[in-house]
Short mmCIF file of C-alpha atoms in Angstrom, two decimals:
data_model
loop_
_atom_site.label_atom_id
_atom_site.label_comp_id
_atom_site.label_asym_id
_atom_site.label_seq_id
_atom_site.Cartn_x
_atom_site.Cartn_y
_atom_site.Cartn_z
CA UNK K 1 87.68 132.27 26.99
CA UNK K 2 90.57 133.97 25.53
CA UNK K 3 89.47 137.15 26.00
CA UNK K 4 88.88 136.72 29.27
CA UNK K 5 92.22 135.06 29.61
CA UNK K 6 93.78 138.53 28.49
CA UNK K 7 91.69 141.06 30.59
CA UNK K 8 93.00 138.82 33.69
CA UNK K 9 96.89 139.16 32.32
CA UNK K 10 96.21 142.87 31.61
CA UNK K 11 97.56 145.61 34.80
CA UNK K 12 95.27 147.02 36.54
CA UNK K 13 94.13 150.97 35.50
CA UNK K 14 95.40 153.55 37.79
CA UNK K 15 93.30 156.62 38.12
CA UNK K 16 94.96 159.64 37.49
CA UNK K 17 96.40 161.83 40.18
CA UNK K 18 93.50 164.32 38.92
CA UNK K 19 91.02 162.07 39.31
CA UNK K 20 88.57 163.45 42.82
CA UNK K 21 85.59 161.27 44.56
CA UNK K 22 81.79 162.15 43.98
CA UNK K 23 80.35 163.45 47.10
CA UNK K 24 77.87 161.61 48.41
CA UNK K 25 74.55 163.14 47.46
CA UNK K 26 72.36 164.51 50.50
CA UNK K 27 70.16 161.96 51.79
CA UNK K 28 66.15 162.03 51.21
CA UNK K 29 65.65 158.49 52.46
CA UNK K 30 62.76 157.50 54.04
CA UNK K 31 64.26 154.77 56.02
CA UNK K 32 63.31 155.33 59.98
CA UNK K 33 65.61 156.87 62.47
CA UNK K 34 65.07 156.40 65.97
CA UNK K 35 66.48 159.09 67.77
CA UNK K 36 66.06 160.52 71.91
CA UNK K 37 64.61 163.63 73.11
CA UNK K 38 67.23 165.81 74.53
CA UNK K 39 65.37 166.00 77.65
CA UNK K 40 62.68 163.77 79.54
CA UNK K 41 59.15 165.45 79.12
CA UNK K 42 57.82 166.02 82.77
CA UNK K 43 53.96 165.76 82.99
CA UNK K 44 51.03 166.47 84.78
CA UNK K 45 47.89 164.06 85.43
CA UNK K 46 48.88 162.33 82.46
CA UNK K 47 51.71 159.78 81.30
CA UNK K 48 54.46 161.25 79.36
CA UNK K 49 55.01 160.25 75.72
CA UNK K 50 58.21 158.18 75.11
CA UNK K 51 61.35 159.90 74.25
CA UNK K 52 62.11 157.67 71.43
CA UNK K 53 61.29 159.89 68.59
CA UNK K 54 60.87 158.05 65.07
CA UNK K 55 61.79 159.88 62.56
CA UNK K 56 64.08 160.10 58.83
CA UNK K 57 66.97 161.30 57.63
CA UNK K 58 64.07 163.24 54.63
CA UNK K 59 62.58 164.94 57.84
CA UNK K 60 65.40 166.00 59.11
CA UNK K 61 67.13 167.59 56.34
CA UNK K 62 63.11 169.37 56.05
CA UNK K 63 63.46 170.37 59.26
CA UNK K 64 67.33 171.77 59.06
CA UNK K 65 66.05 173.74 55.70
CA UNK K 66 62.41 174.68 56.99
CA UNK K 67 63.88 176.21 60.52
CA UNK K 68 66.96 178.21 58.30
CA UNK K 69 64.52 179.55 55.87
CA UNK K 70 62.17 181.28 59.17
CA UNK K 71 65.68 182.39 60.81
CA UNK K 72 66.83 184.18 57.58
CA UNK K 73 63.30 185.52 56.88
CA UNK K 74 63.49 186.92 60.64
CA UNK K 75 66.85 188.72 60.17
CA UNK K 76 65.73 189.98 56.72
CA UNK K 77 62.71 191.38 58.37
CA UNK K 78 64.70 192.87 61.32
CA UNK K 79 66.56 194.85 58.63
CA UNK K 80 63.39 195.68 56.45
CA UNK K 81 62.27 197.42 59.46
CA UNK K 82 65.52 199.31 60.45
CA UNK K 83 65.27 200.41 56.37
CA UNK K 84 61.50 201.63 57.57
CA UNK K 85 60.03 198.91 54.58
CA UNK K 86 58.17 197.45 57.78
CA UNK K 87 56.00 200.01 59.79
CA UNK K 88 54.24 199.55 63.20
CA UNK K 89 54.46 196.31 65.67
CA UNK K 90 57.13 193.74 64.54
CA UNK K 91 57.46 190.64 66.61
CA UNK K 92 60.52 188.25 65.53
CA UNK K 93 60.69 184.60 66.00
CA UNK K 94 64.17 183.66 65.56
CA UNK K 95 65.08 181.17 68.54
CA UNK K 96 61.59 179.50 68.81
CA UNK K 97 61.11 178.57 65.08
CA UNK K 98 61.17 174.41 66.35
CA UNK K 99 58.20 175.13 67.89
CA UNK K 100 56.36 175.67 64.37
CA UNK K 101 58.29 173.15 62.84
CA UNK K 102 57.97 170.63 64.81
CA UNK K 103 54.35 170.88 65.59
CA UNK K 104 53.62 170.97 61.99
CA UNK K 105 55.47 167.55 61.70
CA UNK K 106 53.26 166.50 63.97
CA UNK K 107 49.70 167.06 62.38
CA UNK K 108 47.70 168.18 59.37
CA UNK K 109 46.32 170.97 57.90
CA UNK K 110 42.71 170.30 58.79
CA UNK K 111 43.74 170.75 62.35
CA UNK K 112 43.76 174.54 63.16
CA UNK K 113 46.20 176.91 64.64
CA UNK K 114 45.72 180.48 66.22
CA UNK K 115 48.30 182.26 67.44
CA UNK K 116 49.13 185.76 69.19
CA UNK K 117 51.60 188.83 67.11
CA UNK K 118 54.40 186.35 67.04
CA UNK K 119 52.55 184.24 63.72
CA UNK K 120 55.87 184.74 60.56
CA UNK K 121 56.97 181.74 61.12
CA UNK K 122 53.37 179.47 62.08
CA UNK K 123 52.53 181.23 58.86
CA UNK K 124 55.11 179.52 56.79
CA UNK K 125 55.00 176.44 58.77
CA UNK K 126 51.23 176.30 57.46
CA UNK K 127 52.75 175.83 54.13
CA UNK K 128 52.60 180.07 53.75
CA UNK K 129 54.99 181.75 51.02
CA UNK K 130 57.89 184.40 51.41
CA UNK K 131 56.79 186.94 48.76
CA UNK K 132 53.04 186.37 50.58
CA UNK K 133 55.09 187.17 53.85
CA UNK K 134 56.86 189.84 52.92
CA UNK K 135 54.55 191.93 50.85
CA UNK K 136 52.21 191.50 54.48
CA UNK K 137 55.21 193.01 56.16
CA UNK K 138 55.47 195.78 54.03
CA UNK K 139 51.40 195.99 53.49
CA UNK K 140 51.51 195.76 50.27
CA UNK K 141 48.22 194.24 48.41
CA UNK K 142 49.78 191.32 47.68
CA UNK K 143 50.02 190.21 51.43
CA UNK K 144 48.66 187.38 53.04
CA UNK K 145 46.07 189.46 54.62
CA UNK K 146 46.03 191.76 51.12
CA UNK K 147 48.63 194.48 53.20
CA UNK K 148 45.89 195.47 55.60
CA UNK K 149 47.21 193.00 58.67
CA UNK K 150 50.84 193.52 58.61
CA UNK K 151 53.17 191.35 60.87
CA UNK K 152 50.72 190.92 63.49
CA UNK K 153 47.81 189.71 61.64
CA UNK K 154 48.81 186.52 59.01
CA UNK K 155 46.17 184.58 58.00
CA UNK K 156 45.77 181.50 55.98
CA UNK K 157 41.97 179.99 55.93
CA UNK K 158 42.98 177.20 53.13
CA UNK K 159 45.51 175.77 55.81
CA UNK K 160 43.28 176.64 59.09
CA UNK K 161 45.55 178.91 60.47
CA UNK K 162 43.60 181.58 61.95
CA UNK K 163 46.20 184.17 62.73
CA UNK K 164 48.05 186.01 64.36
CA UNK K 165 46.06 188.48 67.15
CA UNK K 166 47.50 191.54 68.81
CA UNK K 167 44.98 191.28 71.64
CA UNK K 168 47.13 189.60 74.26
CA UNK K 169 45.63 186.21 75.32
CA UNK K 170 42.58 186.95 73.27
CA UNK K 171 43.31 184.02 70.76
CA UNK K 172 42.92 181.45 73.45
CA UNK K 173 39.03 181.31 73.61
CA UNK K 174 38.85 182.04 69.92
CA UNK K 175 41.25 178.71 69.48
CA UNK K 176 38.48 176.84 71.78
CA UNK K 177 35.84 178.00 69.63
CA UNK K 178 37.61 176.37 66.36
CA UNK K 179 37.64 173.25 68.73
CA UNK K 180 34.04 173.33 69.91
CA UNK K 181 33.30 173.54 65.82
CA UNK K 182 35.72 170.51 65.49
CA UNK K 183 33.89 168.52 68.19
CA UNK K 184 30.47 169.69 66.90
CA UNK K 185 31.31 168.29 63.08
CA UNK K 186 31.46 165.22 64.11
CA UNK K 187 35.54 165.67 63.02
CA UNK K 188 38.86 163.64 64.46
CA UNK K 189 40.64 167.11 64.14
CA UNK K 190 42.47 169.35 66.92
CA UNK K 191 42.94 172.59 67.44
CA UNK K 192 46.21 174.94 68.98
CA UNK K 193 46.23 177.27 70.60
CA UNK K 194 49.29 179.32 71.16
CA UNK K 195 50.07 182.08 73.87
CA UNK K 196 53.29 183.47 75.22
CA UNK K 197 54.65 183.18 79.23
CA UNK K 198 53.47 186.71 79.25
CA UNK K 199 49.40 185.89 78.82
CA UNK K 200 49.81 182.93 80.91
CA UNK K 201 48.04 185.00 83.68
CA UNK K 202 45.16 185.92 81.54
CA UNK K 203 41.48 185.00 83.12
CA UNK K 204 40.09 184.40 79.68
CA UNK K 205 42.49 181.59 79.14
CA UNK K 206 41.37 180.15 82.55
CA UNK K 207 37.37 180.41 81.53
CA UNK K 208 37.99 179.02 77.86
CA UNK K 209 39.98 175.80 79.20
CA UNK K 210 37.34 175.08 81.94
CA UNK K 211 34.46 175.01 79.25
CA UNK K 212 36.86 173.38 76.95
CA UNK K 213 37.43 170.77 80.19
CA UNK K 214 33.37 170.30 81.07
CA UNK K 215 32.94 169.76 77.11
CA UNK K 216 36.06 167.80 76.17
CA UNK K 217 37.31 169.71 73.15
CA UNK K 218 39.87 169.43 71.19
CA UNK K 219 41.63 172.04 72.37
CA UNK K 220 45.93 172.21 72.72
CA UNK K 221 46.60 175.16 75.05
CA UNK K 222 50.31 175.86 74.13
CA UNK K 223 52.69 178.30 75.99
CA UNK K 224 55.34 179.04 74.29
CA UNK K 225 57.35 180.07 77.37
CA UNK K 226 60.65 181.74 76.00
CA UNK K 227 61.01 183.12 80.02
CA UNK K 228 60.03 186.60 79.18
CA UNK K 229 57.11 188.36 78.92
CA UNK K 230 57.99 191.71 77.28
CA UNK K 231 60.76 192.88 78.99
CA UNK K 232 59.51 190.98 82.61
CA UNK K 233 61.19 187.73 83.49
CA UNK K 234 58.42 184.73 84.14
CA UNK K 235 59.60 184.53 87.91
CA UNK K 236 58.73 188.29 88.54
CA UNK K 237 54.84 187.92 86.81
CA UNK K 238 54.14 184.46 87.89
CA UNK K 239 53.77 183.05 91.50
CA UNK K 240 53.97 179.24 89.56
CA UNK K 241 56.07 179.96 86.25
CA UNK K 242 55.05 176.02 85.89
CA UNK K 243 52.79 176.26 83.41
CA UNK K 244 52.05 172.90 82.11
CA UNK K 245 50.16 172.57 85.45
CA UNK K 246 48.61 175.56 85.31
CA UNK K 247 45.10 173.45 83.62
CA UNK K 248 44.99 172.10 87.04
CA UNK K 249 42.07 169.79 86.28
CA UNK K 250 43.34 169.61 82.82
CA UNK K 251 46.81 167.25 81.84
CA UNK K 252 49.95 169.03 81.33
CA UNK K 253 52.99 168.11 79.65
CA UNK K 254 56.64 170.51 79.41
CA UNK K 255 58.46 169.90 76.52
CA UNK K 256 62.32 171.39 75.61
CA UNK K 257 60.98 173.75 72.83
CA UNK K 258 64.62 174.12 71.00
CA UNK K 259 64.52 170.34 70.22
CA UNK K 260 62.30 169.83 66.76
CA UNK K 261 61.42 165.91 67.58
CA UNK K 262 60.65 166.41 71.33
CA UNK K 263 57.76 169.39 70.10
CA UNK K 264 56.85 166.32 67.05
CA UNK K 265 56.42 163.86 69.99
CA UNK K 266 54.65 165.92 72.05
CA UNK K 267 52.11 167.66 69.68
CA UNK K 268 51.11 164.16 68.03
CA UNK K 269 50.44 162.86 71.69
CA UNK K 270 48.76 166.03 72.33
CA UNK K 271 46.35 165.65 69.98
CA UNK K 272 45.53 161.77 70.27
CA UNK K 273 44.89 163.03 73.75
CA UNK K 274 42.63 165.77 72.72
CA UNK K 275 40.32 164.23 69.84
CA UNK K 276 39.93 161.14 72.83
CA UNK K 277 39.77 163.17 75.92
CA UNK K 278 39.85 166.53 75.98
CA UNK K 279 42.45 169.54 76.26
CA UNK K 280 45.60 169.31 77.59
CA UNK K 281 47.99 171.89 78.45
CA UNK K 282 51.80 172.51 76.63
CA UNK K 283 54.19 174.19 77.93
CA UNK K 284 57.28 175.13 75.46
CA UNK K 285 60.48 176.01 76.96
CA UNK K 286 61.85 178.00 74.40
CA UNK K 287 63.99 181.24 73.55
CA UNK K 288 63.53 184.64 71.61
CA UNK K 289 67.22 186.11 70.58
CA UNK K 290 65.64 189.41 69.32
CA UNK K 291 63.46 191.71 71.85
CA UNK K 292 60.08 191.43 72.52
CA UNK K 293 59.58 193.53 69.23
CA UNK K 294 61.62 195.69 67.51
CA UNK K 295 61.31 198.84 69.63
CA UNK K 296 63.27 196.58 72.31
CA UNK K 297 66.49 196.10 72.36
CA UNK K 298 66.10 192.50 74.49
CA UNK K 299 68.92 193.26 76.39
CA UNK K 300 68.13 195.74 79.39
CA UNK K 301 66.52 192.90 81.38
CA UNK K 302 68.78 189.82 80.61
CA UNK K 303 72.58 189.91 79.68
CA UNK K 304 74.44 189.29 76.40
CA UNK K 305 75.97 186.02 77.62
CA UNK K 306 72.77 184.52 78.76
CA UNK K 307 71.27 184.89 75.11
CA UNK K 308 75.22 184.19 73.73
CA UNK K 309 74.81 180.92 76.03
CA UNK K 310 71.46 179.50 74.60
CA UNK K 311 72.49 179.83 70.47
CA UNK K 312 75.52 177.98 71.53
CA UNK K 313 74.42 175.50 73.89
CA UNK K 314 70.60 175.16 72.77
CA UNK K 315 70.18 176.62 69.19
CA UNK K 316 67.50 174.45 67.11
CA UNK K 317 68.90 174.78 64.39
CA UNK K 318 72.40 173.61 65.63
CA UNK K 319 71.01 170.62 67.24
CA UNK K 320 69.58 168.90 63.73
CA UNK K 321 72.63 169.89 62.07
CA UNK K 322 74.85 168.15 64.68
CA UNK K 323 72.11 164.97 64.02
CA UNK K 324 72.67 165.09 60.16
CA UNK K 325 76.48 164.90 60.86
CA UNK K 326 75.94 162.21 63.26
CA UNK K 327 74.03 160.10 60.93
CA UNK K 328 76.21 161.03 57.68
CA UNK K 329 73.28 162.57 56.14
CA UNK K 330 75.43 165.54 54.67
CA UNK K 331 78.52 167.39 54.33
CA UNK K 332 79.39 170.60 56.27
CA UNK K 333 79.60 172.05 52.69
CA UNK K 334 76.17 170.07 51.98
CA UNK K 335 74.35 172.68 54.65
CA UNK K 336 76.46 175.79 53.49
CA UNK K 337 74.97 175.37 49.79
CA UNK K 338 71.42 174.58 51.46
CA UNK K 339 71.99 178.26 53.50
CA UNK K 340 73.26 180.18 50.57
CA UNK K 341 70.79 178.94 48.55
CA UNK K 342 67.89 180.14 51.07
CA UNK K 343 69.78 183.73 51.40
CA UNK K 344 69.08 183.76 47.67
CA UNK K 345 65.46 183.11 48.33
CA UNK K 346 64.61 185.21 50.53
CA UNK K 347 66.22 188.37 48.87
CA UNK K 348 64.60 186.90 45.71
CA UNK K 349 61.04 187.07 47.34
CA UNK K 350 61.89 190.34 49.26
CA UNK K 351 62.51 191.85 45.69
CA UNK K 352 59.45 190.56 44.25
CA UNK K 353 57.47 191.71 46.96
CA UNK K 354 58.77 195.03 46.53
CA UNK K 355 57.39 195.35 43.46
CA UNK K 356 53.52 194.82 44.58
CA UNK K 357 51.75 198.14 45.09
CA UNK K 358 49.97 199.46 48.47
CA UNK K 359 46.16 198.76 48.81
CA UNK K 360 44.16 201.44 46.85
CA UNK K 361 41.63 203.25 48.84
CA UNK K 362 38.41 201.21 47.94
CA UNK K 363 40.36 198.46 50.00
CA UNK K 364 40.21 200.58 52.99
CA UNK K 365 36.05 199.12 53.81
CA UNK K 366 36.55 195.81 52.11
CA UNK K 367 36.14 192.46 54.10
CA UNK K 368 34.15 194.97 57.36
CA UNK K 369 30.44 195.45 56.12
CA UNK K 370 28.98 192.28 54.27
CA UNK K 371 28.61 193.13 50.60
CA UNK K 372 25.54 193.54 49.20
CA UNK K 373 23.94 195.61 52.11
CA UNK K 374 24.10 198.95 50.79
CA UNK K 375 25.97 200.34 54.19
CA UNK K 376 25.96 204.15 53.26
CA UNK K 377 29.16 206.79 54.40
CA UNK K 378 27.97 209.84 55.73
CA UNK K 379 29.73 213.26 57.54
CA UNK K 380 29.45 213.96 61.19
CA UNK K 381 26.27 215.80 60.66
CA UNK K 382 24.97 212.84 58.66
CA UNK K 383 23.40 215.53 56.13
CA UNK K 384 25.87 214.62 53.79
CA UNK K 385 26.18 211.14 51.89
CA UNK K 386 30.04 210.66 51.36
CA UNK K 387 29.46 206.86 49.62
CA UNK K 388 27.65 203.80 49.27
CA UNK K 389 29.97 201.07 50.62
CA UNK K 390 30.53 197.60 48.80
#
C-alpha cells in the first residue's frame, strides 16, 4: 500500500524531445472489407453480380504488390529489348495487369487459363517466377518454356496455364477443349479463355462458343478489350465493339478492367455460372500504355494525352493505393519501401537470369517427336543419315 501510495505522489515521466512514434506496421489482417465497384457491370441475358465486393485489407496490399511487381517486370523488359537481351515479338502488359490479378483472386489453380502473345503477366499471376520469366525472355534454358518459347509462348502445366499463342484467336477453341476435358472428368473446374478486341472478329471463336453453348462447358470467353487492336481502334474493325453481347445466345457481362475487385467479382460469378450452366462471355475494358509490341510506338493512332489521361484518371495500380490510404492500411512511405524493394527484385532476377546459358543444340528436336521412336534426320536426297533423333 505504501508503495503504491508513492508511485501516485511521484510526477509523471516526460518523454524526451528525441523520443519519435512507431509507425504503424502495414496491415495483413484478414478482417473483411466491403468495398464498391467503380462502375456498375452491364450484362447480357444474365443478372449482374453485385457491386459490393468483399474483400481484406491482406488482399489488397497482395494486390497493390502483385500488380507493381508485373508493371516493373514490363518496363524492365521494355528496356531488355531496347539493350537487344530480348529478340523477336515482345508484347507488354503494363495497364491491363488487374485483369490477371484480379481473376486469379477469383479462382484456383485447377481451373485453366490460355491466353494469346500478351501471357508475362497471366504467367506470374499463375504463381510463375521472375528469373523463370526472364531467362524465357532472353531464351535462355532456364526459361519457363526451357528458352525455346520466348515472350510469346509461357507455359506453366503444374498451374494449368496453357500459354501464351501467337496464332491470333487460335487459343479460343483450344481454351474450349480444356473445358470439354473439365466437363468430361466429371470436375467443378472452369476454364478462360483470353483474346484481345483485335480477334474479337475471329470465326473460330464464334464455332468454339456455339459447341461450347450446345454442350454447356465450362468455358469463360474473355476479351480483354484495351480499344485497340494493333494499331486499329475497335470502332474502325467492329460494326458492334459491344462485345459482351457478342455470345448472342450465350450471357455476357462488361466489367471496368482497371478496377482489381470488379474483375474478382466478375470472374468468381463467371465461373459459378459456367461449372452450372455453361459459357458466358467477358468483356474487359481495359488499357495497354506501351504499343501493340515493341516495334510500335502506340502513339501514331491515339494521342499522348489520351494514354496521359487513363494512368491518371484510371491506373490500377493507383486505384488500390488510393483504397489502402482510405482504409489506413499503410503509409505513403509504407508503398515506396514495398516499390523499391520490388525494383530490387526484379534487377536481382534479371541478373540471375543472365547468368543461365542458351539451349545447346540437342534441345533444338526435344519435346517435337515422342522419344523412344527412333525418328531418323536425313539430307534432301535422303541418301544421307544426318542423326537418330531422341
Amino acid at each position: 500500500m505504501a508503495a503504491a501510495a508513492l508511485l501516485r505522489r511521484l510526477p509523471a515521466a516526460r518523454a524526451p524531445a528525441t523520443a519519435f512514434v512507431v509507425a504503424r506496421p502495414i496491415s495483413d489482417s484478414t478482417a473483411a472489407l466491403t468495398i464498391e465497384t467503380s462502375v456498375p457491370f452491364t450484362s447480357h441475358l444474365v443478372d449482374p453480380p453485385s457491386r459490393d465486393v468483399t474483400t481484406t485489407p491482406a488482399e489488397l496490399m497482395t494486390f497493390f504488390r502483385d500488380m507493381s511487381v508485373m508493371r516493373r517486370m514490363e518496363i524492365a523488359a521494355d528496356s531488355l529489348y531496347k539493350a537487344k537481351l530480348i529478340r523477336g515479338f515482345c508484347h507488354l502488359y503494363d495497364g491491363q495487369e488487374a485483369v490477371a490479378v484480379g481473376m486469379e483472386a477469383a479462382i484456383t489453380r485447377s481451373d485453366s487459363i490460355i491466353t494469346a502473345y500478351r501471357d508475362h503477366c497471366t504467367y506470374l499471376a499463375r504463381g510463375g517466377d521472375l528469373v523463370s520469366a526472364f531467362a524465357e525472355l532472353m531464351g535462355r534454358e532456364t526459361g519457363c518454356s526451357r528458352g525455346k518459347g520466348g515472350s510469346m509462348h509461357f507455359y506453366k502445366k503444374d498451374a494449368n496455364f496453357y500459354g501464351g499463342h501467337g496464332i491470333v484467336g487460335a487459343q479460343v477453341p483450344l481454351g474450349c477443349g480444356l473445358a470439354f476435358a473439365q466437363k468430361y472428368k466429371k470436375e467443378d473446374t472452369a476454364t478462360f479463355a483470353l483474346y484481345g478486341d483485335g480477334a474479337a472478329n475471329q470465326g473460330q471463336l464464334f464455332e468454339a462458343l456455339n459447341i461450347s453453348a450446345l454442350w454447356k462447358l465450362p468455358a469463360i470467353l474473355v476479351c480483354e478489350n484495351n480499344h485497340y487492336g494493333m494499331g486499329t481502334a475497335e470502332w474502325r474493325a467492329a460494326k458492334s465493339p459491344a462485345y459482351y453481347k457478342r455470345g448472342d445466345y450465350v450471357p455476357g457481362l462488361k466489367v471496368d478492367g482497371m478496377d482489381v475487385l470488379a474483375v474478382k467479382q466478375a470472374c468468381k460469378f463467371a465461373k459459378d455460372h459456367a461449372v452450372a450452366n455453361g459459357p458466358i462471355v467477358l468483356e474487359m475494358d481495359t488499357y495497354r500504355y506501351h504499343g501493340h509490341s515493341m516495334s510500335d510506338p502506340g502513339s501514331t493512332y491515339r494521342t499522348r494525352d489520351e494514354i496521359s489521361g487513363v494512368r491518371q484518371e484510371r491506373d490500377p495500380i493507383e486505384r488500390v493505393r488510393k483504397l489502402i490510404f482510405a482504409h489506413d492500411l499503410a503509409t505513403p512511405a509504407d508503398l515506396k519501401d514495398m516499390e523499391k524493394e520490388i525494383r530490387k527484385q526484379v534487377d536481382d532476377a534479371i541478373a540471375k537470369a543472365k547468368e543461365s546459358s542458351m539451349p545447346g543444340t540437342s534441345e533444338l528436336f526435344t519435346n517435337v517427336y515422342k522419344k523412344g521412336f527412333g525418328v531418323e534426320s536425313f539430307g534432301p536426297d535422303r541418301k544421307e543419315l544426318r542423326a537418330t533423333l531422341p
